């Protein structure tokens, strides 16, 4: 049975830039906080895993024989499992709340086609990216836009949303990750780089005919 349709407000377009510091940044200027559940539970999880490693398990690798697991071993394993379940639940709840709100409140949602598998190869960002799980944004919106009668557009992976000025459309040849503020030398615009990227995403579909709402994932080429 399908979900009840919540008619979105006609003509509302939002660009969504998934990130690490913030779970997502909207073209409206809203910064959605990232709960970073794994980072928050890291200290407790490390302590629980060290305790579990000291307990007697059900199999002796050295002697290659089975042995009866102790009650303390089982309790230690349960503690680790509960912590991992809590981390997963907090992360899922954050994304579900955001994506449901976006699908209900906006007619058109524009996101980027992120190559997350390639991004996590950066050792400095791998843990934070895995904790934020930015690929979840597109996956959830893919079916929720169909539930609530809105449209999902996916921008081309190579569209320079962060390097393009949302004011004059000038594209910077280079923009390092350390530069958190976008400064345009052409028109003088100074703006948070994530908000600038979200505005560029929203600007891609300003002139798109939205006659067919639903789960329609399309690649939007830069205009």
GROMACS .gro file of N, CA and C in nm, residues 51-201:
model
  453
   51UNK      N    1   3.706  -0.450   2.590
   51UNK     CA    2   3.657  -0.540   2.693
   51UNK      C    3   3.614  -0.674   2.631
   52UNK      N    4   3.548  -0.666   2.515
   52UNK     CA    5   3.503  -0.789   2.450
   52UNK      C    6   3.621  -0.874   2.404
   53UNK      N    7   3.730  -0.810   2.364
   53UNK     CA    8   3.848  -0.884   2.317
   53UNK      C    9   3.916  -0.962   2.429
   54UNK      N   10   3.895  -0.918   2.554
   54UNK     CA   11   3.959  -0.986   2.667
   54UNK      C   12   3.876  -1.103   2.719
   55UNK      N   13   3.752  -1.113   2.676
   55UNK     CA   14   3.667  -1.221   2.724
   55UNK      C   15   3.697  -1.352   2.649
   56UNK      N   16   3.658  -1.462   2.710
   56UNK     CA   17   3.678  -1.593   2.650
   56UNK      C   18   3.568  -1.617   2.546
   57UNK      N   19   3.606  -1.641   2.424
   57UNK     CA   20   3.509  -1.660   2.316
   57UNK      C   21   3.472  -1.806   2.296
   58UNK      N   22   3.389  -1.831   2.197
   58UNK     CA   23   3.342  -1.968   2.173
   58UNK      C   24   3.440  -2.056   2.097
   59UNK      N   25   3.553  -2.003   2.055
   59UNK     CA   26   3.648  -2.084   1.977
   59UNK      C   27   3.789  -2.041   2.008
   60UNK      N   28   3.874  -2.137   2.031
   60UNK     CA   29   4.014  -2.112   2.063
   60UNK      C   30   4.095  -2.126   1.934
   61UNK      N   31   4.144  -2.014   1.879
   61UNK     CA   32   4.218  -2.016   1.753
   61UNK      C   33   4.350  -2.091   1.768
   62UNK      N   34   4.415  -2.078   1.884
   62UNK     CA   35   4.546  -2.140   1.903
   62UNK      C   36   4.534  -2.293   1.909
   63UNK      N   37   4.439  -2.342   1.989
   63UNK     CA   38   4.423  -2.487   2.005
   63UNK      C   39   4.328  -2.548   1.904
   64UNK      N   40   4.259  -2.463   1.829
   64UNK     CA   41   4.165  -2.508   1.727
   64UNK      C   42   4.060  -2.603   1.786
   65UNK      N   43   3.998  -2.557   1.890
   65UNK     CA   44   3.891  -2.637   1.951
   65UNK      C   45   3.783  -2.544   2.005
   66UNK      N   46   3.663  -2.598   2.011
   66UNK     CA   47   3.552  -2.520   2.064
   66UNK      C   48   3.559  -2.516   2.216
   67UNK      N   49   3.505  -2.409   2.270
   67UNK     CA   50   3.495  -2.401   2.415
   67UNK      C   51   3.369  -2.324   2.450
   68UNK      N   52   3.316  -2.346   2.563
   68UNK     CA   53   3.191  -2.283   2.604
   68UNK      C   54   3.214  -2.136   2.634
   69UNK      N   55   3.133  -2.053   2.571
   69UNK     CA   56   3.146  -1.909   2.594
   69UNK      C   57   3.095  -1.872   2.733
   70UNK      N   58   3.163  -1.781   2.797
   70UNK     CA   59   3.121  -1.737   2.930
   70UNK      C   60   3.008  -1.635   2.919
   71UNK      N   61   2.937  -1.616   3.026
   71UNK     CA   62   2.829  -1.518   3.029
   71UNK      C   63   2.883  -1.376   3.010
   72UNK      N   64   3.001  -1.350   3.065
   72UNK     CA   65   3.062  -1.217   3.049
   72UNK      C   66   3.099  -1.192   2.903
   73UNK      N   67   3.144  -1.296   2.833
   73UNK     CA   68   3.174  -1.281   2.691
   73UNK      C   69   3.048  -1.242   2.614
   74UNK      N   70   2.937  -1.309   2.644
   74UNK     CA   71   2.811  -1.280   2.575
   74UNK      C   72   2.763  -1.139   2.605
   75UNK      N   73   2.775  -1.097   2.730
   75UNK     CA   74   2.733  -0.961   2.765
   75UNK      C   75   2.820  -0.856   2.695
   76UNK      N   76   2.950  -0.885   2.684
   76UNK     CA   77   3.041  -0.791   2.616
   76UNK      C   78   3.006  -0.779   2.468
   77UNK      N   79   2.974  -0.893   2.406
   77UNK     CA   80   2.934  -0.889   2.265
   77UNK      C   81   2.803  -0.813   2.246
   78UNK      N   82   2.710  -0.831   2.336
   78UNK     CA   83   2.581  -0.762   2.329
   78UNK      C   84   2.599  -0.611   2.342
   79UNK      N   85   2.691  -0.569   2.427
   79UNK     CA   86   2.717  -0.426   2.445
   79UNK      C   87   2.769  -0.363   2.317
   80UNK      N   88   2.864  -0.430   2.252
   80UNK     CA   89   2.917  -0.379   2.125
   80UNK      C   90   2.808  -0.373   2.020
   81UNK      N   91   2.726  -0.476   2.012
   81UNK     CA   92   2.618  -0.480   1.913
   81UNK      C   93   2.517  -0.368   1.936
   82UNK      N   94   2.485  -0.340   2.062
   82UNK     CA   95   2.389  -0.233   2.093
   82UNK      C   96   2.443  -0.097   2.053
   83UNK      N   97   2.573  -0.075   2.076
   83UNK     CA   98   2.632   0.052   2.038
   83UNK      C   99   2.628   0.071   1.887
   84UNK      N  100   2.661  -0.033   1.812
   84UNK     CA  101   2.655  -0.023   1.666
   84UNK      C  102   2.512   0.000   1.618
   85UNK      N  103   2.416  -0.066   1.682
   85UNK     CA  104   2.276  -0.048   1.645
   85UNK      C  105   2.229   0.095   1.672
   86UNK      N  106   2.276   0.153   1.783
   86UNK     CA  107   2.240   0.291   1.816
   86UNK      C  108   2.295   0.388   1.714
   87UNK      N  109   2.420   0.367   1.674
   87UNK     CA  110   2.482   0.453   1.573
   87UNK      C  111   2.403   0.447   1.443
   88UNK      N  112   2.369   0.326   1.399
   88UNK     CA  113   2.293   0.310   1.274
   88UNK      C  114   2.155   0.373   1.283
   89UNK      N  115   2.090   0.360   1.399
   89UNK     CA  116   1.955   0.414   1.416
   89UNK      C  117   1.956   0.567   1.414
   90UNK      N  118   2.054   0.628   1.480
   90UNK     CA  119   2.063   0.774   1.482
   90UNK      C  120   2.089   0.828   1.342
   91UNK      N  121   2.179   0.762   1.267
   91UNK     CA  122   2.210   0.805   1.131
   91UNK      C  123   2.086   0.791   1.041
   92UNK      N  124   2.018   0.679   1.051
   92UNK     CA  125   1.899   0.657   0.967
   92UNK      C  126   1.788   0.755   1.000
   93UNK      N  127   1.769   0.782   1.129
   93UNK     CA  128   1.664   0.876   1.170
   93UNK      C  129   1.691   1.016   1.116
   94UNK      N  130   1.816   1.059   1.119
   94UNK     CA  131   1.850   1.192   1.070
   94UNK      C  132   1.819   1.206   0.921
   95UNK      N  133   1.859   1.106   0.843
   95UNK     CA  134   1.834   1.112   0.699
   95UNK      C  135   1.686   1.100   0.666
   96UNK      N  136   1.615   1.014   0.739
   96UNK     CA  137   1.471   0.999   0.712
   96UNK      C  138   1.395   1.128   0.742
   97UNK      N  139   1.428   1.192   0.851
   97UNK     CA  140   1.361   1.319   0.884
   97UNK      C  141   1.386   1.425   0.776
   98UNK      N  142   1.509   1.435   0.731
   98UNK     CA  143   1.543   1.537   0.632
   98UNK      C  144   1.479   1.506   0.497
   99UNK      N  145   1.496   1.385   0.447
   99UNK     CA  146   1.445   1.352   0.314
   99UNK      C  147   1.293   1.354   0.308
  100UNK      N  148   1.227   1.314   0.414
  100UNK     CA  149   1.080   1.321   0.417
  100UNK      C  150   1.034   1.467   0.409
  101UNK      N  151   1.099   1.552   0.484
  101UNK     CA  152   1.063   1.695   0.483
  101UNK      C  153   1.086   1.757   0.345
  102UNK      N  154   1.199   1.722   0.282
  102UNK     CA  155   1.228   1.777   0.150
  102UNK      C  156   1.125   1.731   0.047
  103UNK      N  157   1.091   1.602   0.049
  103UNK     CA  158   0.995   1.550  -0.047
  103UNK      C  159   0.856   1.605  -0.027
  104UNK      N  160   0.821   1.640   0.097
  104UNK     CA  161   0.688   1.692   0.126
  104UNK      C  162   0.677   1.841   0.096
  105UNK      N  163   0.782   1.917   0.123
  105UNK     CA  164   0.772   2.062   0.119
  105UNK      C  165   0.810   2.124  -0.015
  106UNK      N  166   0.884   2.051  -0.098
  106UNK     CA  167   0.933   2.110  -0.222
  106UNK      C  168   0.882   2.034  -0.344
  107UNK      N  169   0.855   2.107  -0.449
  107UNK     CA  170   0.811   2.046  -0.573
  107UNK      C  171   0.926   1.973  -0.643
  108UNK      N  172   1.043   2.034  -0.643
  108UNK     CA  173   1.159   1.979  -0.711
  108UNK      C  174   1.279   1.981  -0.619
  109UNK      N  175   1.347   1.868  -0.610
  109UNK     CA  176   1.468   1.855  -0.528
  109UNK      C  177   1.584   1.820  -0.621
  110UNK      N  178   1.691   1.898  -0.614
  110UNK     CA  179   1.808   1.876  -0.700
  110UNK      C  180   1.926   1.836  -0.612
  111UNK      N  181   1.988   1.723  -0.645
  111UNK     CA  182   2.103   1.674  -0.571
  111UNK      C  183   2.215   1.643  -0.670
  112UNK      N  184   2.333   1.615  -0.617
  112UNK     CA  185   2.448   1.580  -0.700
  112UNK      C  186   2.463   1.430  -0.709
  113UNK      N  187   2.521   1.385  -0.818
  113UNK     CA  188   2.555   1.244  -0.836
  113UNK      C  189   2.694   1.223  -0.776
  114UNK      N  190   2.700   1.195  -0.647
  114UNK     CA  191   2.828   1.184  -0.578
  114UNK      C  192   2.894   1.049  -0.601
  115UNK      N  193   3.025   1.052  -0.622
  115UNK     CA  194   3.104   0.930  -0.635
  115UNK      C  195   3.165   0.900  -0.498
  116UNK      N  196   3.080   0.847  -0.409
  116UNK     CA  197   3.122   0.827  -0.270
  116UNK      C  198   3.233   0.724  -0.259
  117UNK      N  199   3.229   0.620  -0.342
  117UNK     CA  200   3.333   0.516  -0.337
  117UNK      C  201   3.471   0.574  -0.363
  118UNK      N  202   3.477   0.674  -0.451
  118UNK     CA  203   3.605   0.738  -0.477
  118UNK      C  204   3.643   0.837  -0.369
  119UNK      N  205   3.543   0.902  -0.309
  119UNK     CA  206   3.570   1.002  -0.205
  119UNK      C  207   3.628   0.939  -0.079
  120UNK      N  208   3.582   0.818  -0.044
  120UNK     CA  209   3.630   0.756   0.080
  120UNK      C  210   3.774   0.706   0.068
  121UNK      N  211   3.832   0.714  -0.052
  121UNK     CA  212   3.972   0.676  -0.065
  121UNK      C  213   4.064   0.778  -0.001
  122UNK      N  214   4.011   0.896   0.025
  122UNK     CA  215   4.087   0.999   0.097
  122UNK      C  216   4.089   0.961   0.245
  123UNK      N  217   4.204   0.924   0.296
  123UNK     CA  218   4.213   0.875   0.433
  123UNK      C  219   4.170   0.978   0.537
  124UNK      N  220   4.192   1.104   0.504
  124UNK     CA  221   4.156   1.210   0.599
  124UNK      C  222   4.005   1.230   0.610
  125UNK      N  223   3.932   1.190   0.505
  125UNK     CA  224   3.787   1.212   0.503
  125UNK      C  225   3.707   1.083   0.513
  126UNK      N  226   3.773   0.968   0.505
  126UNK     CA  227   3.702   0.841   0.496
  126UNK      C  228   3.608   0.817   0.614
  127UNK      N  229   3.657   0.836   0.736
  127UNK     CA  230   3.573   0.808   0.853
  127UNK      C  231   3.456   0.904   0.861
  128UNK      N  232   3.481   1.032   0.837
  128UNK     CA  233   3.373   1.131   0.844
  128UNK      C  234   3.269   1.108   0.734
  129UNK      N  235   3.315   1.070   0.614
  129UNK     CA  236   3.222   1.043   0.505
  129UNK      C  237   3.137   0.920   0.535
  130UNK      N  238   3.199   0.817   0.588
  130UNK     CA  239   3.125   0.697   0.622
  130UNK      C  240   3.023   0.725   0.732
  131UNK      N  241   3.060   0.809   0.825
  131UNK     CA  242   2.970   0.845   0.935
  131UNK      C  243   2.850   0.924   0.883
  132UNK      N  244   2.874   1.015   0.788
  132UNK     CA  245   2.765   1.097   0.735
  132UNK      C  246   2.679   1.022   0.634
  133UNK      N  247   2.740   0.927   0.561
  133UNK     CA  248   2.670   0.847   0.459
  133UNK      C  249   2.593   0.934   0.361
  134UNK      N  250   2.662   1.022   0.284
  134UNK     CA  251   2.593   1.116   0.195
  134UNK      C  252   2.516   1.049   0.082
  135UNK      N  253   2.551   0.926   0.044
  135UNK     CA  254   2.479   0.857  -0.063
  135UNK      C  255   2.336   0.826  -0.023
  136UNK      N  256   2.307   0.828   0.108
  136UNK     CA  257   2.172   0.800   0.156
  136UNK      C  258   2.074   0.904   0.107
  137UNK      N  259   2.119   1.027   0.086
  137UNK     CA  260   2.031   1.136   0.043
  137UNK      C  261   1.960   1.100  -0.087
  138UNK      N  262   2.036   1.063  -0.187
  138UNK     CA  263   1.975   1.030  -0.317
  138UNK      C  264   1.889   0.905  -0.309
  139UNK      N  265   1.935   0.806  -0.233
  139UNK     CA  266   1.861   0.680  -0.224
  139UNK      C  267   1.722   0.701  -0.163
  140UNK      N  268   1.715   0.777  -0.054
  140UNK     CA  269   1.586   0.802   0.011
  140UNK      C  270   1.496   0.890  -0.076
  141UNK      N  271   1.554   0.995  -0.133
  141UNK     CA  272   1.473   1.084  -0.216
  141UNK      C  273   1.422   1.013  -0.340
  142UNK      N  274   1.493   0.910  -0.385
  142UNK     CA  275   1.452   0.837  -0.504
  142UNK      C  276   1.312   0.780  -0.494
  143UNK      N  277   1.274   0.732  -0.375
  143UNK     CA  278   1.139   0.676  -0.362
  143UNK      C  279   1.042   0.770  -0.289
  144UNK      N  280   1.095   0.858  -0.204
  144UNK     CA  281   1.006   0.946  -0.130
  144UNK      C  282   0.945   1.056  -0.218
  145UNK      N  283   1.019   1.099  -0.320
  145UNK     CA  284   0.962   1.197  -0.412
  145UNK      C  285   0.842   1.137  -0.486
  146UNK      N  286   0.846   1.007  -0.511
  146UNK     CA  287   0.732   0.940  -0.572
  146UNK      C  288   0.614   0.931  -0.477
  147UNK      N  289   0.642   0.909  -0.348
  147UNK     CA  290   0.535   0.903  -0.249
  147UNK      C  291   0.460   1.033  -0.238
  148UNK      N  292   0.536   1.143  -0.236
  148UNK     CA  293   0.476   1.272  -0.202
  148UNK      C  294   0.454   1.363  -0.323
  149UNK      N  295   0.466   1.309  -0.444
  149UNK     CA  296   0.430   1.386  -0.563
  149UNK      C  297   0.527   1.494  -0.602
  150UNK      N  298   0.653   1.479  -0.571
  150UNK     CA  299   0.755   1.576  -0.611
  150UNK      C  300   0.850   1.511  -0.711
  151UNK      N  301   0.951   1.586  -0.756
  151UNK     CA  302   1.042   1.538  -0.859
  151UNK      C  303   1.186   1.548  -0.809
  152UNK      N  304   1.262   1.443  -0.835
  152UNK     CA  305   1.405   1.443  -0.801
  152UNK      C  306   1.487   1.456  -0.929
  153UNK      N  307   1.576   1.553  -0.930
  153UNK     CA  308   1.671   1.569  -1.041
  153UNK      C  309   1.812   1.550  -0.987
  154UNK      N  310   1.891   1.476  -1.063
  154UNK     CA  311   2.028   1.447  -1.023
  154UNK      C  312   2.123   1.518  -1.119
  155UNK      N  313   2.200   1.611  -1.066
  155UNK     CA  314   2.295   1.686  -1.148
  155UNK      C  315   2.409   1.596  -1.194
  156UNK      N  316   2.466   1.629  -1.306
  156UNK     CA  317   2.578   1.553  -1.359
  156UNK      C  318   2.694   1.551  -1.259
  157UNK      N  319   2.760   1.438  -1.251
  157UNK     CA  320   2.869   1.421  -1.154
  157UNK      C  321   2.980   1.523  -1.171
  158UNK      N  322   3.002   1.568  -1.295
  158UNK     CA  323   3.113   1.659  -1.322
  158UNK      C  324   3.070   1.806  -1.323
  159UNK      N  325   2.949   1.834  -1.285
  159UNK     CA  326   2.906   1.974  -1.281
  159UNK      C  327   2.979   2.046  -1.167
  160UNK      N  328   3.050   2.156  -1.195
  160UNK     CA  329   3.129   2.224  -1.090
  160UNK      C  330   3.044   2.313  -1.000
  161UNK      N  331   2.960   2.254  -0.919
  161UNK     CA  332   2.868   2.332  -0.835
  161UNK      C  333   2.941   2.417  -0.732
  162UNK      N  334   3.053   2.367  -0.681
  162UNK     CA  335   3.127   2.442  -0.580
  162UNK      C  336   3.214   2.551  -0.641
  163UNK      N  337   3.261   2.529  -0.763
  163UNK     CA  338   3.352   2.625  -0.827
  163UNK      C  339   3.279   2.735  -0.904
  164UNK      N  340   3.149   2.720  -0.924
  164UNK     CA  341   3.072   2.816  -1.003
  164UNK      C  342   3.011   2.922  -0.913
  165UNK      N  343   3.020   3.046  -0.953
  165UNK     CA  344   2.960   3.156  -0.877
  165UNK      C  345   2.809   3.154  -0.900
  166UNK      N  346   2.731   3.151  -0.795
  166UNK     CA  347   2.586   3.149  -0.807
  166UNK      C  348   2.529   3.284  -0.847
  167UNK      N  349   2.614   3.387  -0.846
  167UNK     CA  350   2.569   3.519  -0.885
  167UNK      C  351   2.590   3.549  -1.032
  168UNK      N  352   2.714   3.534  -1.078
  168UNK     CA  353   2.746   3.571  -1.217
  168UNK      C  354   2.780   3.450  -1.304
  169UNK      N  355   2.780   3.328  -1.246
  169UNK     CA  356   2.805   3.204  -1.319
  169UNK      C  357   2.950   3.186  -1.364
  170UNK      N  358   3.041   3.265  -1.309
  170UNK     CA  359   3.182   3.248  -1.341
  170UNK      C  360   3.236   3.123  -1.272
  171UNK      N  361   3.314   3.043  -1.345
  171UNK     CA  362   3.368   2.919  -1.292
  171UNK      C  363   3.514   2.939  -1.254
  172UNK      N  364   3.546   2.908  -1.130
  172UNK     CA  365   3.685   2.917  -1.085
  172UNK      C  366   3.764   2.797  -1.138
  173UNK      N  367   3.887   2.819  -1.179
  173UNK     CA  368   3.967   2.705  -1.227
  173UNK      C  369   4.005   2.609  -1.116
  174UNK      N  370   4.015   2.660  -0.992
  174UNK     CA  371   4.056   2.574  -0.882
  174UNK      C  372   3.996   2.624  -0.752
  175UNK      N  373   3.951   2.532  -0.668
  175UNK     CA  374   3.897   2.565  -0.536
  175UNK      C  375   3.931   2.451  -0.441
  176UNK      N  376   4.022   2.476  -0.348
  176UNK     CA  377   4.067   2.371  -0.257
  176UNK      C  378   3.962   2.344  -0.150
  177UNK      N  379   3.970   2.227  -0.089
  177UNK     CA  380   3.876   2.190   0.017
  177UNK      C  381   3.892   2.278   0.140
  178UNK      N  382   4.010   2.335   0.157
  178UNK     CA  383   4.035   2.420   0.273
  178UNK      C  384   3.962   2.554   0.264
  179UNK      N  385   3.926   2.595   0.143
  179UNK     CA  386   3.854   2.721   0.124
  179UNK      C  387   3.706   2.701   0.151
  180UNK      N  388   3.661   2.742   0.268
  180UNK     CA  389   3.522   2.721   0.307
  180UNK      C  390   3.432   2.835   0.264
  181UNK      N  391   3.489   2.945   0.219
  181UNK     CA  392   3.411   3.059   0.170
  181UNK      C  393   3.442   3.080   0.023
  182UNK      N  394   3.335   3.092  -0.058
  182UNK     CA  395   3.354   3.116  -0.200
  182UNK      C  396   3.361   3.266  -0.224
  183UNK      N  397   3.471   3.311  -0.279
  183UNK     CA  398   3.491   3.453  -0.310
  183UNK      C  399   3.507   3.467  -0.461
  184UNK      N  400   3.413   3.537  -0.523
  184UNK     CA  401   3.417   3.557  -0.668
  184UNK      C  402   3.494   3.685  -0.700
  185UNK      N  403   3.595   3.673  -0.783
  185UNK     CA  404   3.676   3.788  -0.821
  185UNK      C  405   3.610   3.869  -0.932
  186UNK      N  406   3.504   3.814  -0.991
  186UNK     CA  407   3.437   3.884  -1.100
  186UNK      C  408   3.327   3.978  -1.051
  187UNK      N  409   3.236   3.926  -0.969
  187UNK     CA  410   3.125   4.008  -0.920
  187UNK      C  411   3.138   4.046  -0.774
  188UNK      N  412   3.237   3.988  -0.704
  188UNK     CA  413   3.258   4.023  -0.564
  188UNK      C  414   3.174   3.945  -0.466
  189UNK      N  415   3.104   3.842  -0.510
  189UNK     CA  416   3.020   3.762  -0.420
  189UNK      C  417   3.106   3.687  -0.320
  190UNK      N  418   3.067   3.694  -0.193
  190UNK     CA  419   3.134   3.619  -0.088
  190UNK      C  420   3.029   3.540  -0.013
  191UNK      N  421   3.042   3.408  -0.018
  191UNK     CA  422   2.936   3.322   0.033
  191UNK      C  423   2.995   3.190   0.078
  192UNK      N  424   2.931   3.127   0.177
  192UNK     CA  425   2.972   2.993   0.219
  192UNK      C  426   2.971   2.900   0.098
  193UNK      N  427   3.076   2.823   0.080
  193UNK     CA  428   3.091   2.743  -0.041
  193UNK      C  429   2.980   2.639  -0.057
  194UNK      N  430   2.929   2.585   0.054
  194UNK     CA  431   2.823   2.485   0.045
  194UNK      C  432   2.690   2.547   0.006
  195UNK      N  433   2.661   2.666   0.059
  195UNK     CA  434   2.538   2.736   0.020
  195UNK      C  435   2.547   2.776  -0.126
  196UNK      N  436   2.664   2.820  -0.168
  196UNK     CA  437   2.685   2.857  -0.308
  196UNK      C  438   2.660   2.736  -0.399
  197UNK      N  439   2.710   2.619  -0.359
  197UNK     CA  440   2.690   2.497  -0.438
  197UNK      C  441   2.543   2.459  -0.444
  198UNK      N  442   2.474   2.471  -0.331
  198UNK     CA  443   2.331   2.437  -0.326
  198UNK      C  444   2.250   2.530  -0.415
  199UNK      N  445   2.286   2.657  -0.417
  199UNK     CA  446   2.215   2.753  -0.504
  199UNK      C  447   2.239   2.721  -0.651
  200UNK      N  448   2.360   2.679  -0.684
  200UNK     CA  449   2.389   2.642  -0.822
  200UNK      C  450   2.307   2.520  -0.864
  201UNK      N  451   2.291   2.425  -0.772
  201UNK     CA  452   2.210   2.307  -0.804
  201UNK      C  453   2.065   2.346  -0.828
   0.00000   0.00000   0.00000
